[in-house]
mmCIF file of C-alpha atoms and ligand atoms in Angstrom:
data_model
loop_
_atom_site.group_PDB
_atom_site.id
_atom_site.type_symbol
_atom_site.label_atom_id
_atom_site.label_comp_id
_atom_site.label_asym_id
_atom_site.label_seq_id
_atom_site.Cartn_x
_atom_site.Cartn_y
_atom_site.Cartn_z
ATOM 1 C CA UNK A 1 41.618 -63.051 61.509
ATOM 2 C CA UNK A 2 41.215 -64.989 64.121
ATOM 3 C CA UNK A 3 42.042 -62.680 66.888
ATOM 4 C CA UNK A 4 40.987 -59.842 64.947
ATOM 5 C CA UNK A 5 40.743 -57.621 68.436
ATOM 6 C CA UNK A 6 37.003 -56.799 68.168
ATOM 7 C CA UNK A 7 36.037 -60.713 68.128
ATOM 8 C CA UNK A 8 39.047 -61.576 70.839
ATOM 9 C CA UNK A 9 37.346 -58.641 73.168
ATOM 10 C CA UNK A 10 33.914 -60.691 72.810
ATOM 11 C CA UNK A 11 32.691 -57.923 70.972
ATOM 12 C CA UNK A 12 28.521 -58.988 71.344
ATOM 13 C CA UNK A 13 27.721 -57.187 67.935
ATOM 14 C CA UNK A 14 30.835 -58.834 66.083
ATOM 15 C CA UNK A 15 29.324 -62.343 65.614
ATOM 16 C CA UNK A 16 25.171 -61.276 65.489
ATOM 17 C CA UNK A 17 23.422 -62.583 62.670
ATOM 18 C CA UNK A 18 23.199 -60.462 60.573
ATOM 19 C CA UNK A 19 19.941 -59.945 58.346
ATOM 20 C CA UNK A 20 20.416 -60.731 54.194
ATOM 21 C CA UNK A 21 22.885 -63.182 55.030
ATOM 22 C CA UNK A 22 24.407 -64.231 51.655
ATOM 23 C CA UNK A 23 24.951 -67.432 50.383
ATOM 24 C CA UNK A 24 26.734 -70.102 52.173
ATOM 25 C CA UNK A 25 29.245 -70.458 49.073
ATOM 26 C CA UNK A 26 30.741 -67.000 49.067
ATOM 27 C CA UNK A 27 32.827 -65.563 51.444
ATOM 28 C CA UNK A 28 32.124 -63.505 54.342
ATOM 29 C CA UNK A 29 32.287 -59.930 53.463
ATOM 30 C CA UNK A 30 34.955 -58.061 55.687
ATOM 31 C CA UNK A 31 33.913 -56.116 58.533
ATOM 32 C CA UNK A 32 34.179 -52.561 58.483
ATOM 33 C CA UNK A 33 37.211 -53.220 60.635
ATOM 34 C CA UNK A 34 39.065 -55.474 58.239
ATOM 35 C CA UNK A 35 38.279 -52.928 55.256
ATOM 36 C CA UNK A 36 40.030 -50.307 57.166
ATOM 37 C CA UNK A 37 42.808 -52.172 58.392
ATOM 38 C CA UNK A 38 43.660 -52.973 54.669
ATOM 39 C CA UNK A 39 43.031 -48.941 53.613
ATOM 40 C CA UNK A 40 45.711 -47.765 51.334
ATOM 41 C CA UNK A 41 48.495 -45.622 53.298
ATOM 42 C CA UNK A 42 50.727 -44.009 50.674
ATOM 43 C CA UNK A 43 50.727 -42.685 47.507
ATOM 44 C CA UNK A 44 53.139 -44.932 45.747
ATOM 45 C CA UNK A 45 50.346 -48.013 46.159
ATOM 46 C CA UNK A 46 47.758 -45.251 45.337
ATOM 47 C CA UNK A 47 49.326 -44.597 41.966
ATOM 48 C CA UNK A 48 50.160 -48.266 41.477
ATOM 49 C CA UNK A 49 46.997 -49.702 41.837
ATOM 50 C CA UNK A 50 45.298 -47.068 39.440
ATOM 51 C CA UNK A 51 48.106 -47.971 36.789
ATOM 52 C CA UNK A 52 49.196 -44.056 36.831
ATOM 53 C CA UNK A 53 52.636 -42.920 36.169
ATOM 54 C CA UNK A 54 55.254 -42.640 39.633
ATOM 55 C CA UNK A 55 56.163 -38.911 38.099
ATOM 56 C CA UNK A 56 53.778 -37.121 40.398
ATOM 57 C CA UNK A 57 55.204 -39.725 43.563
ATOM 58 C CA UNK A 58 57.737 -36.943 44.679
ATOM 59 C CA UNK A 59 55.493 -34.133 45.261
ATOM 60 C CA UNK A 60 53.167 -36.603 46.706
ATOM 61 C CA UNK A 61 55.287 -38.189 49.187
ATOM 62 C CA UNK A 62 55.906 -34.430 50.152
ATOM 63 C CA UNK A 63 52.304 -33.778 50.771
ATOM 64 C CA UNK A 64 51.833 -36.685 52.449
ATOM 65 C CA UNK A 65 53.978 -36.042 55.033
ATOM 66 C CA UNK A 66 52.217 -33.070 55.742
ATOM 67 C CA UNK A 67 48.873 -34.788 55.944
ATOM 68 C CA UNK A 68 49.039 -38.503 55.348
ATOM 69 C CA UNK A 69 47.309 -40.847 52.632
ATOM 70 C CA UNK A 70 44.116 -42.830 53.229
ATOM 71 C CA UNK A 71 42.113 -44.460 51.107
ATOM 72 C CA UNK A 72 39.528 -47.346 51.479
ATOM 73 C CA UNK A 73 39.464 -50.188 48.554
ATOM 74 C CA UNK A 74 35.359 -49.740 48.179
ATOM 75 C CA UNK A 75 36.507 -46.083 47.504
ATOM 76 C CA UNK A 76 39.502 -46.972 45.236
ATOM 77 C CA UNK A 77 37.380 -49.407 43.559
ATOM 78 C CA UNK A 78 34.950 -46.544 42.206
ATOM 79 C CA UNK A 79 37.787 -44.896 40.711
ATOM 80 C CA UNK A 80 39.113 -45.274 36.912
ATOM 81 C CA UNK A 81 41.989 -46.778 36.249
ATOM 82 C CA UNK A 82 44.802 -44.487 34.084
ATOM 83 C CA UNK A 83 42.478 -41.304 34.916
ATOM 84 C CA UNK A 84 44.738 -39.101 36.937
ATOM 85 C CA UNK A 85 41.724 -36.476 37.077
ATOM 86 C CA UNK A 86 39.490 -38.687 38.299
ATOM 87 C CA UNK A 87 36.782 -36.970 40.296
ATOM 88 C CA UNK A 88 37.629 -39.422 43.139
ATOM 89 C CA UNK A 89 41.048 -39.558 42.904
ATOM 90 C CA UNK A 90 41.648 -35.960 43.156
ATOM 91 C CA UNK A 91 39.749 -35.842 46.404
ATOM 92 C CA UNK A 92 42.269 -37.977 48.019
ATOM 93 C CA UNK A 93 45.452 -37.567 45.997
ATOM 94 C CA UNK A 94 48.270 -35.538 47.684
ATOM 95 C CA UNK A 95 49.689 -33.012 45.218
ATOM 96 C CA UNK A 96 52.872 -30.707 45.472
ATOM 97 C CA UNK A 97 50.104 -27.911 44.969
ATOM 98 C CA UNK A 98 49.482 -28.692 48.890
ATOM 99 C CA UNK A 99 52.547 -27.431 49.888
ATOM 100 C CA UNK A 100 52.083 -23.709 48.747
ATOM 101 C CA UNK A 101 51.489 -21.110 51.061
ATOM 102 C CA UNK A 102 48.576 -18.984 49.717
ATOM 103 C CA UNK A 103 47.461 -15.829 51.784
ATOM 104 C CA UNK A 104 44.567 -15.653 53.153
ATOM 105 C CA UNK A 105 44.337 -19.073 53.485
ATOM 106 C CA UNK A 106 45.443 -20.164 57.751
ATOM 107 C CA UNK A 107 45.514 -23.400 59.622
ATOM 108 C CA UNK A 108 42.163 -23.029 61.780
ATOM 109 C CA UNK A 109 40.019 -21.465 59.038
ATOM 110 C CA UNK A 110 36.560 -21.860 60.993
ATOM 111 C CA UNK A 111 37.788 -20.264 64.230
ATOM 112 C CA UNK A 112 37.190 -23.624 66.124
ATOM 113 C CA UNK A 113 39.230 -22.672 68.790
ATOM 114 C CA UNK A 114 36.917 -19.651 69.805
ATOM 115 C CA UNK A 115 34.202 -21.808 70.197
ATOM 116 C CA UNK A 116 35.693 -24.700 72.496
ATOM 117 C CA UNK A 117 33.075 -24.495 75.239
ATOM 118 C CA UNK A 118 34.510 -27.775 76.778
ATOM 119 C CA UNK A 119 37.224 -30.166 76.180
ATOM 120 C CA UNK A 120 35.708 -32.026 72.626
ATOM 121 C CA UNK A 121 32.418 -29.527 72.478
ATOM 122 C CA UNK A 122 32.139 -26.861 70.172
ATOM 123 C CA UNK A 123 29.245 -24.518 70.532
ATOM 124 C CA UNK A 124 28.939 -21.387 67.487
ATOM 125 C CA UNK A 125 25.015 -21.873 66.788
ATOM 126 C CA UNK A 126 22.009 -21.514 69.005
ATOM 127 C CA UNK A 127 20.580 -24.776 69.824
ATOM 128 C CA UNK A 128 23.460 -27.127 69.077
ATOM 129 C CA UNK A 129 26.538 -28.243 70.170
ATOM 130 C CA UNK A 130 29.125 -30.342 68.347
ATOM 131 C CA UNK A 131 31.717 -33.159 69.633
ATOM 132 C CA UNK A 132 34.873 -33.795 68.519
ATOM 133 C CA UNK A 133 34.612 -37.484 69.127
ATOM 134 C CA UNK A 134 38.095 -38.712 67.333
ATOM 135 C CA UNK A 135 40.600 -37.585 65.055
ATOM 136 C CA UNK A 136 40.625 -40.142 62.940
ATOM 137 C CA UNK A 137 38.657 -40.738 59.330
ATOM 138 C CA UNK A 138 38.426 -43.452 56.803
ATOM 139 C CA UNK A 139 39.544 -41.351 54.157
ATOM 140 C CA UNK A 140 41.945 -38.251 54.097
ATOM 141 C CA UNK A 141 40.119 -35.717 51.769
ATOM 142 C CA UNK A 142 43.052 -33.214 50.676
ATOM 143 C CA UNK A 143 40.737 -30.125 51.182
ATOM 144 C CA UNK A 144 39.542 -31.135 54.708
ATOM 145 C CA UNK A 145 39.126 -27.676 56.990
ATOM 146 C CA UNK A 146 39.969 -29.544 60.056
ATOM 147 C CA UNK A 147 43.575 -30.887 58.351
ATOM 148 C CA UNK A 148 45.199 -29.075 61.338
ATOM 149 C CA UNK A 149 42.757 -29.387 64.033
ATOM 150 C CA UNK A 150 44.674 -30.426 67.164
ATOM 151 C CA UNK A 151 42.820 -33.119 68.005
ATOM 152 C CA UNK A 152 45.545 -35.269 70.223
ATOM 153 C CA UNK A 153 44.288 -32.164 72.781
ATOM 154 C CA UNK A 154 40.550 -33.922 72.647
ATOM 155 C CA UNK A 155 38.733 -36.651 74.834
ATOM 156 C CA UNK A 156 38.455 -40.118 73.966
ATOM 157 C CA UNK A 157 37.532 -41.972 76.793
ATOM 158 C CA UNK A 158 34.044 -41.493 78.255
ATOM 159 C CA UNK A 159 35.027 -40.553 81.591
ATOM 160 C CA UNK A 160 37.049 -38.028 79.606
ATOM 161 C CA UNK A 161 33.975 -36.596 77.786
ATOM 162 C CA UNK A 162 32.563 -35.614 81.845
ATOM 163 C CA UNK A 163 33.505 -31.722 81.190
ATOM 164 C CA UNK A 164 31.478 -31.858 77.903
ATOM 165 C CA UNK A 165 28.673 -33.490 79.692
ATOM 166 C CA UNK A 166 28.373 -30.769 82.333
ATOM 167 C CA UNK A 167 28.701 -28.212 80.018
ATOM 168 C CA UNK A 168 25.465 -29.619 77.745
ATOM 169 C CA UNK A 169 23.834 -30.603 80.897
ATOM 170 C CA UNK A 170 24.331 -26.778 82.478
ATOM 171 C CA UNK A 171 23.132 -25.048 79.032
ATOM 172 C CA UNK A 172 18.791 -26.200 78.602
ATOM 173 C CA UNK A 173 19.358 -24.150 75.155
ATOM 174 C CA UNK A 174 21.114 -27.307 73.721
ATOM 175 C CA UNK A 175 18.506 -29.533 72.177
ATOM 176 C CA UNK A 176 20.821 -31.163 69.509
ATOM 177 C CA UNK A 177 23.856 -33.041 70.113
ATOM 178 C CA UNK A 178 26.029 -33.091 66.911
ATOM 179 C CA UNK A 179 28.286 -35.897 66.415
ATOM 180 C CA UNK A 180 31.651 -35.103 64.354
ATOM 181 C CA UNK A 181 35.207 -35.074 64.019
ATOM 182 C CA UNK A 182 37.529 -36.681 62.021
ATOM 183 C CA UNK A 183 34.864 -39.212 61.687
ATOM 184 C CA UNK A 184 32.433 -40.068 64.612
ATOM 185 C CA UNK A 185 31.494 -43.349 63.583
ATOM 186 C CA UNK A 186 35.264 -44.344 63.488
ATOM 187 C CA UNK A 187 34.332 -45.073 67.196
ATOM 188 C CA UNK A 188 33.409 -48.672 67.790
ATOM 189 C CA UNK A 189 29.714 -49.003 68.838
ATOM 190 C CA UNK A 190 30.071 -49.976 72.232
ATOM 191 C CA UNK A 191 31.678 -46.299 72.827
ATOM 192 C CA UNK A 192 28.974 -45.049 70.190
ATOM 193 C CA UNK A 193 26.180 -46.561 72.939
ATOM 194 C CA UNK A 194 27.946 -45.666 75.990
ATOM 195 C CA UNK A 195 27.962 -41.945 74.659
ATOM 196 C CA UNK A 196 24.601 -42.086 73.307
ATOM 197 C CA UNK A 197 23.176 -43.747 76.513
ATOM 198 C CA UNK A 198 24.716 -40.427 78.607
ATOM 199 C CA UNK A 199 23.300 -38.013 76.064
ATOM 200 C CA UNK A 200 19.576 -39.687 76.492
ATOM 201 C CA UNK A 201 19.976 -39.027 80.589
ATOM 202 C CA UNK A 202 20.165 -35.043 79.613
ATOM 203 C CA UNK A 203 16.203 -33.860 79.282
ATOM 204 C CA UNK A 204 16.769 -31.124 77.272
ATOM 205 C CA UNK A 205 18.537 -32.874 74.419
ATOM 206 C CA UNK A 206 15.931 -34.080 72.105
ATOM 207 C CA UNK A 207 18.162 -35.155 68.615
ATOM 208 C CA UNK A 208 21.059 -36.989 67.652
ATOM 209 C CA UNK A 209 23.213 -35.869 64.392
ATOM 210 C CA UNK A 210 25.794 -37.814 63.269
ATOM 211 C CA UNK A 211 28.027 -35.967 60.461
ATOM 212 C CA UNK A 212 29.796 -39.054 58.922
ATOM 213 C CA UNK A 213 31.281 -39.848 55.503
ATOM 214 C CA UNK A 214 31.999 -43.502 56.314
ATOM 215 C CA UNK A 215 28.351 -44.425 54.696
ATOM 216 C CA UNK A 216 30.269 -43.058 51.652
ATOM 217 C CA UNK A 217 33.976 -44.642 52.060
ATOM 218 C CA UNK A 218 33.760 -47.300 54.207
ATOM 219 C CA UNK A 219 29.943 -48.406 53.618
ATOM 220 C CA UNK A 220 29.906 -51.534 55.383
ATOM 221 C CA UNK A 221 30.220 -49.535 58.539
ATOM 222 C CA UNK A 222 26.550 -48.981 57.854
ATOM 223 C CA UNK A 223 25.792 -52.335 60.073
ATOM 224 C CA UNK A 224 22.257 -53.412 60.921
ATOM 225 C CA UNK A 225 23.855 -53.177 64.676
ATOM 226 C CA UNK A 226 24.629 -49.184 63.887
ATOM 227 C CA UNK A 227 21.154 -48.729 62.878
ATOM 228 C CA UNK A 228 19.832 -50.235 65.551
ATOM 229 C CA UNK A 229 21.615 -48.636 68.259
ATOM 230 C CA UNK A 230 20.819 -44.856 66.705
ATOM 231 C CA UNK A 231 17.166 -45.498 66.104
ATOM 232 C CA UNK A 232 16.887 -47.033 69.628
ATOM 233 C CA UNK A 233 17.277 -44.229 71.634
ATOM 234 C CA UNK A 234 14.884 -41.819 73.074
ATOM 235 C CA UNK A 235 16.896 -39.011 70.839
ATOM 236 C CA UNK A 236 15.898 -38.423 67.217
ATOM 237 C CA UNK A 237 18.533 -39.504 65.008
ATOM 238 C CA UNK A 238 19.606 -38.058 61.895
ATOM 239 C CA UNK A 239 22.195 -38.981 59.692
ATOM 240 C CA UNK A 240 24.561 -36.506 57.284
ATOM 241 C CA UNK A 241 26.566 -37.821 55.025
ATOM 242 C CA UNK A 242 29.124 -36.266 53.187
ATOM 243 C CA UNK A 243 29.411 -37.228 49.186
ATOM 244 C CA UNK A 244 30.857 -34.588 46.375
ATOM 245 C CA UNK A 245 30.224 -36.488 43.182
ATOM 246 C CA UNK A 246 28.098 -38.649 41.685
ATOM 247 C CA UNK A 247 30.384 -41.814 41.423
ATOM 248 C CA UNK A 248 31.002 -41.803 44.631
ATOM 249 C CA UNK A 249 27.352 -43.043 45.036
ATOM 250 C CA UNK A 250 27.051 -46.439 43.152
ATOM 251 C CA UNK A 251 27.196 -49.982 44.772
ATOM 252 C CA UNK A 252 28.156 -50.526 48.067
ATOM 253 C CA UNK A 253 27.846 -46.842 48.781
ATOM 254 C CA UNK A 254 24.589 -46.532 47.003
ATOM 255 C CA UNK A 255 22.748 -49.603 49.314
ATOM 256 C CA UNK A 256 24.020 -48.247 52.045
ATOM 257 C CA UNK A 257 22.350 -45.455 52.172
ATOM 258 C CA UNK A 258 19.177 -46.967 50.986
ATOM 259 C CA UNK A 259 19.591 -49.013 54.335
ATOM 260 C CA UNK A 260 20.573 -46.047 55.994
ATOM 261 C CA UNK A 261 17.305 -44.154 55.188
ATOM 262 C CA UNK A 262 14.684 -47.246 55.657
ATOM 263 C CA UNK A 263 15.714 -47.246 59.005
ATOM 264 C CA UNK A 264 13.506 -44.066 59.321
ATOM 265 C CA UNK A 265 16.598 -41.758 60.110
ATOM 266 C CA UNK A 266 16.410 -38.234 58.054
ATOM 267 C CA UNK A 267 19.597 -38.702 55.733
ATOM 268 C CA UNK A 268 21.176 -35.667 54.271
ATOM 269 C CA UNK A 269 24.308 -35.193 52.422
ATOM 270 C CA UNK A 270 27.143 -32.112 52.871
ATOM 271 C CA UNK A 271 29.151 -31.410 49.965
ATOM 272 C CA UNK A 272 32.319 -28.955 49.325
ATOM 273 C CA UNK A 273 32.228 -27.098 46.363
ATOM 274 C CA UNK A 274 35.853 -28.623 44.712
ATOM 275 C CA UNK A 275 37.743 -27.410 41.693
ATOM 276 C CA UNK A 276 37.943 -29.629 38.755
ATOM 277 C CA UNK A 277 35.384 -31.913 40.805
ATOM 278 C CA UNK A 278 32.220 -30.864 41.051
ATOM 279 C CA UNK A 279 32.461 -27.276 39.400
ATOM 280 C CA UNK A 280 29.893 -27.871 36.624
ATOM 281 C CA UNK A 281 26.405 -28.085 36.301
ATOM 282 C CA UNK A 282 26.098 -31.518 34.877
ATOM 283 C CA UNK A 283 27.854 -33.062 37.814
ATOM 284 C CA UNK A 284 26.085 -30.941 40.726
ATOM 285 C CA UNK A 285 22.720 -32.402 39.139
ATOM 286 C CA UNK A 286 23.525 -35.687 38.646
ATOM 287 C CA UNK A 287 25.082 -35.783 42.365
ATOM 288 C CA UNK A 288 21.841 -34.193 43.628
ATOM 289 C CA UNK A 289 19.581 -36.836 41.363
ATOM 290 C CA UNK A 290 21.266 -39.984 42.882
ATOM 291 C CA UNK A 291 20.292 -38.767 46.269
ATOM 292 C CA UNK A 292 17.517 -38.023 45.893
ATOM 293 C CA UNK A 293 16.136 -41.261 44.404
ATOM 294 C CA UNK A 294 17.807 -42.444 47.202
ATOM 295 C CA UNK A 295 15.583 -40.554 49.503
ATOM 296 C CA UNK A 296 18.770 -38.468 50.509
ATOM 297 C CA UNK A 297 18.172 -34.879 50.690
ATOM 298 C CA UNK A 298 20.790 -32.434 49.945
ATOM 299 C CA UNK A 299 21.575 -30.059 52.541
ATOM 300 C CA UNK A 300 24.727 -27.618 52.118
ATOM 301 C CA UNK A 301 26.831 -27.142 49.207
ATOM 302 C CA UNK A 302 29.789 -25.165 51.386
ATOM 303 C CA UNK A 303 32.260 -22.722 49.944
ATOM 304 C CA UNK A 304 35.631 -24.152 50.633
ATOM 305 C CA UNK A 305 37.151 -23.158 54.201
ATOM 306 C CA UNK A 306 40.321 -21.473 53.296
ATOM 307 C CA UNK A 307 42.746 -24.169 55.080
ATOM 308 C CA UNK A 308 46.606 -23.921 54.375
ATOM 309 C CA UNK A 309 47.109 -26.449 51.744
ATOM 310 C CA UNK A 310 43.754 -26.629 50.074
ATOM 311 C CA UNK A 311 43.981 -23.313 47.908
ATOM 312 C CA UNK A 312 43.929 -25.464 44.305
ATOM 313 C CA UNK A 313 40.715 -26.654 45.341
ATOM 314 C CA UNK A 314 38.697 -23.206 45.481
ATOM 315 C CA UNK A 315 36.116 -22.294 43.272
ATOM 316 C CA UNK A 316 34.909 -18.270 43.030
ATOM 317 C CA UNK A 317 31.766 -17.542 44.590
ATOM 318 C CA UNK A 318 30.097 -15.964 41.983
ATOM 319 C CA UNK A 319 30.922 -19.355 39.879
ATOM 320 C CA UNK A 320 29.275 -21.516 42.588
ATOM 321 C CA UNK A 321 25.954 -18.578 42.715
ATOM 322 C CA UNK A 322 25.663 -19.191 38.652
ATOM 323 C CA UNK A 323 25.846 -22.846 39.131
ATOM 324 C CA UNK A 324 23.151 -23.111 41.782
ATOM 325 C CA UNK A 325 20.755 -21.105 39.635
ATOM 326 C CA UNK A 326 21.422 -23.423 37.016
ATOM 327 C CA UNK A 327 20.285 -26.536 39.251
ATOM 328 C CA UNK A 328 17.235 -23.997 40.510
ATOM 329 C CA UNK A 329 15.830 -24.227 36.864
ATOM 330 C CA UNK A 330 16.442 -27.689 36.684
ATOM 331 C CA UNK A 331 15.639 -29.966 39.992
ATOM 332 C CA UNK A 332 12.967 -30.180 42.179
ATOM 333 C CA UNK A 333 13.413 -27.785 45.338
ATOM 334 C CA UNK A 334 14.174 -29.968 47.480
ATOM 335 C CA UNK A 335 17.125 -31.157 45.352
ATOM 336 C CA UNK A 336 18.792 -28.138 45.715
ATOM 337 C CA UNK A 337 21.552 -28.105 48.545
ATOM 338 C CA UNK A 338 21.758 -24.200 50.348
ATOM 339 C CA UNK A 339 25.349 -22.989 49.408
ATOM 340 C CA UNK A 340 26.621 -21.419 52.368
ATOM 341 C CA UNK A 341 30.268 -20.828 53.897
ATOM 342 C CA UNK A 342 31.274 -20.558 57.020
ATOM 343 C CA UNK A 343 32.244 -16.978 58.713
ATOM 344 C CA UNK A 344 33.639 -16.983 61.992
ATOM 345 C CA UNK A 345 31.979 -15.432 64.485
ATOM 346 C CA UNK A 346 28.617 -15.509 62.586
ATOM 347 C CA UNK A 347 24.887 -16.837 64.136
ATOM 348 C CA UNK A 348 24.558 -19.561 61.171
ATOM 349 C CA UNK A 349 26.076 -20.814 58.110
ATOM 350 C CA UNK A 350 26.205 -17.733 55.733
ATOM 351 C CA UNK A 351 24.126 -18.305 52.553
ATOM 352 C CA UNK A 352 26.295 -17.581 49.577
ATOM 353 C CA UNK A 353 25.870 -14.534 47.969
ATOM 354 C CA UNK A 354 23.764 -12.479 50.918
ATOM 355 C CA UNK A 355 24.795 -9.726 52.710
ATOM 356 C CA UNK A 356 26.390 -11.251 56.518
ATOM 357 C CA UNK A 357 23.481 -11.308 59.047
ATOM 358 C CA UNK A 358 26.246 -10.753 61.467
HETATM 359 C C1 PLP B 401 28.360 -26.488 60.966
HETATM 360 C C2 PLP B 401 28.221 -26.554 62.438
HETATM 361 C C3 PLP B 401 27.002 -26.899 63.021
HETATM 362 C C4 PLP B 401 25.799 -27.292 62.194
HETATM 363 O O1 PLP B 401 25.206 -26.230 61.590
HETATM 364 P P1 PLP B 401 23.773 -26.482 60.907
HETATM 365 O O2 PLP B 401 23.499 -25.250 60.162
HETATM 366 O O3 PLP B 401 22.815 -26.753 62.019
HETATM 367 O O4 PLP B 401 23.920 -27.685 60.034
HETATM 368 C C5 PLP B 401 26.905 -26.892 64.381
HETATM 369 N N1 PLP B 401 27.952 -26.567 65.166
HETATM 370 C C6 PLP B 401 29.133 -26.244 64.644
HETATM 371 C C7 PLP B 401 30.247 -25.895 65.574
HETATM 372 C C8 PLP B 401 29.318 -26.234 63.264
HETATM 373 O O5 PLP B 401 30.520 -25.926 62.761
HETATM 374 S S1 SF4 B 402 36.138 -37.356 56.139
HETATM 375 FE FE1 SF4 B 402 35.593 -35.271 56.750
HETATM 376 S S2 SF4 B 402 36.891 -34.821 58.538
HETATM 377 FE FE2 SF4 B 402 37.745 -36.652 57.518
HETATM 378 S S3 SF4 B 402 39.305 -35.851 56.110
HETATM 379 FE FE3 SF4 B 402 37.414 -36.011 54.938
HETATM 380 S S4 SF4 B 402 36.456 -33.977 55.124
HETATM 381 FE FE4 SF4 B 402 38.015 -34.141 56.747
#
């Protein structure tokens, strides 16, 4: 621990006070560094830890290798132990299901590549653009669209991002920079500053999103240091999460994004529509009701991408339509997430269920 590399770099943020200091007789709570360091890698320790039988471990060693296994302990720890279709679990448990070939479903099923107006940037809507900023997540969610992105062919480095820079700097229709990946607040938060500090410098951006599932995962990456650097620039901030079920918001997860939102940034939350998830009305509401009395709006309930690999997962549009009407009748309007999917080539997100305004 002691030359943990963040400390060893002098890291200023890594020794800060920090505010709600707890008592002097328990012990530190781990970074968000050490938490992901000790993230579960493969499915044997996966199965083991939830007391579930090895029978599935072939098919999900197969997976795996396809798309590895990650999975923080603040996630794991929401799980139930002996429940193999746990809500949780199956989000992050490779299955041999993976491995089928289904058609219609293809390895870049949002037509990123079309899009690529710079090394990192992505530009499909008017008025935004969206950075690739790493690869890398805290968790591996087996459904993930971007399971195949190529991101080793991305910047890292900010003289890297320079392209990307001229290109938002060159286009005065930008005024939002989005922030994703893989997971942009993977990135440590000097990078996170450096990159933010650049974007400020461009006149015509006026708001910062950050599309992150860490305050969900890994929530002690939701540092008072994070909030301070995104609510200190000149850009708006706002924050979308990315939660599917209800049990993923409790405890750590839950006070996190009470912290997240009383630092005055507009949370939302993304959700995928997942087979045997959240395909039922009871869940949808009671996922929509802990955000909200979180003061977390919902914003999109998407229609799975059809990714290689993620077929098991889908759930029939006209399901998802009947389901939405059901939370319509039941929750306040603005505790209804827009169901949309994503059609390449279109202006917006497609609501679900209206003719393309392509
Ligand atoms: C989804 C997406 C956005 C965000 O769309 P909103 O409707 O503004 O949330 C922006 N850029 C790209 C490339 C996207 O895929
Ligand atoms: S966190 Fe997001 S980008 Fe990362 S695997 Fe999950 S869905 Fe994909």
């Amino acid at each position: 621990m002691a030359n943990w590399p963040a400390r060893a770099a002098g890291n200023p943020t890594a020794s800060a006070p920090r505010r709600n200091v707890p008592p002097q007789c328990e012990p530190p709570l781990p970074s968000w560094h050490e938490s992901l360091a000790s993230a579960i890698r493969n499915p044997a320790t996966l199965l083991q830890r939830l007391y579930l039988s090895t029978s599935l471990l072939e098919s999900a060693d197969l997976a795996a290798h396809q798309f590895p296994v990650m999975v923080p302990e603040s996630y794991l720890a929401r799980m139930r132990p002996g429940d193999i279709n746990d809500p949780l679990l199956r989000q992050v448990l490779p299955l041999g299901d993976e491995l089928l070939e289904t058609p219609g479903f293809v390895r870049d099923a949002v037509d990123d590549e079309a899009s690529r107006i710079a090394p990192g940037l992505l530009k499909k809507y008017a008025g935004r653009a969206l950075m690739i900023l790493t690869g890398a997540c805290a968790v591996h969610c087996r459904y993930c669209f971007r399971r195949h992105y190529p991101y080793a062919n991305e910047p890292r480095r900010l003289p890297d991002w320079e392209p990307a820079i001229q290109a938002l700097t060159a286009d005065t229709t930008i005024h939002e920079v989005l922030l994703s990946g893989g997971d942009p607040l993977m990135v440590t938060d000097l990078r996170l500053k450096e990159l933010c500090d650049r974007l400020e410098q461009i006149p015509h951006i006026q708001r910062l999103r950050i599309h992150s599932r860490l305050p969900i995962v890994l929530p002690n990456r939701v540092t008072d240091e994070l909030l301070d650097l995104l609510t200190a620039t000149r850009l708006t901030p706002l924050m979308v999460v990315h939660a599917n079920h209800p049990r993923e918001i409790t405890g750590d997860c839950a006070d996190a994004l009470r912290r997240l939102v009383r630092s005055g940034m507009t949370t939302l939350n993304q959700s995928v529509l997942l087979r045997g998830i959240n395909d039922s009305v009871d869940t949808l509401k009671k996922l929509s009701e802990r955000l909200i009395n979180l003061g977390v709006i919902p914003y999109y309930l998407h229609q799975l991408d059809r990714v290689q690999g993620a077929a098991h997962f889908e759930v029939d549009e006209a399901t998802g339509l009947s389901l939405i009407e059901a939370l319509q009748r039941q929750l306040p309007g603005y505790g209804v997430p827009q169901y949309v999917r994503e059609v390449a080539g279109a202006p917006a997100k497609q609501p679900v269920g209206i003719e393309s305004t392509l």
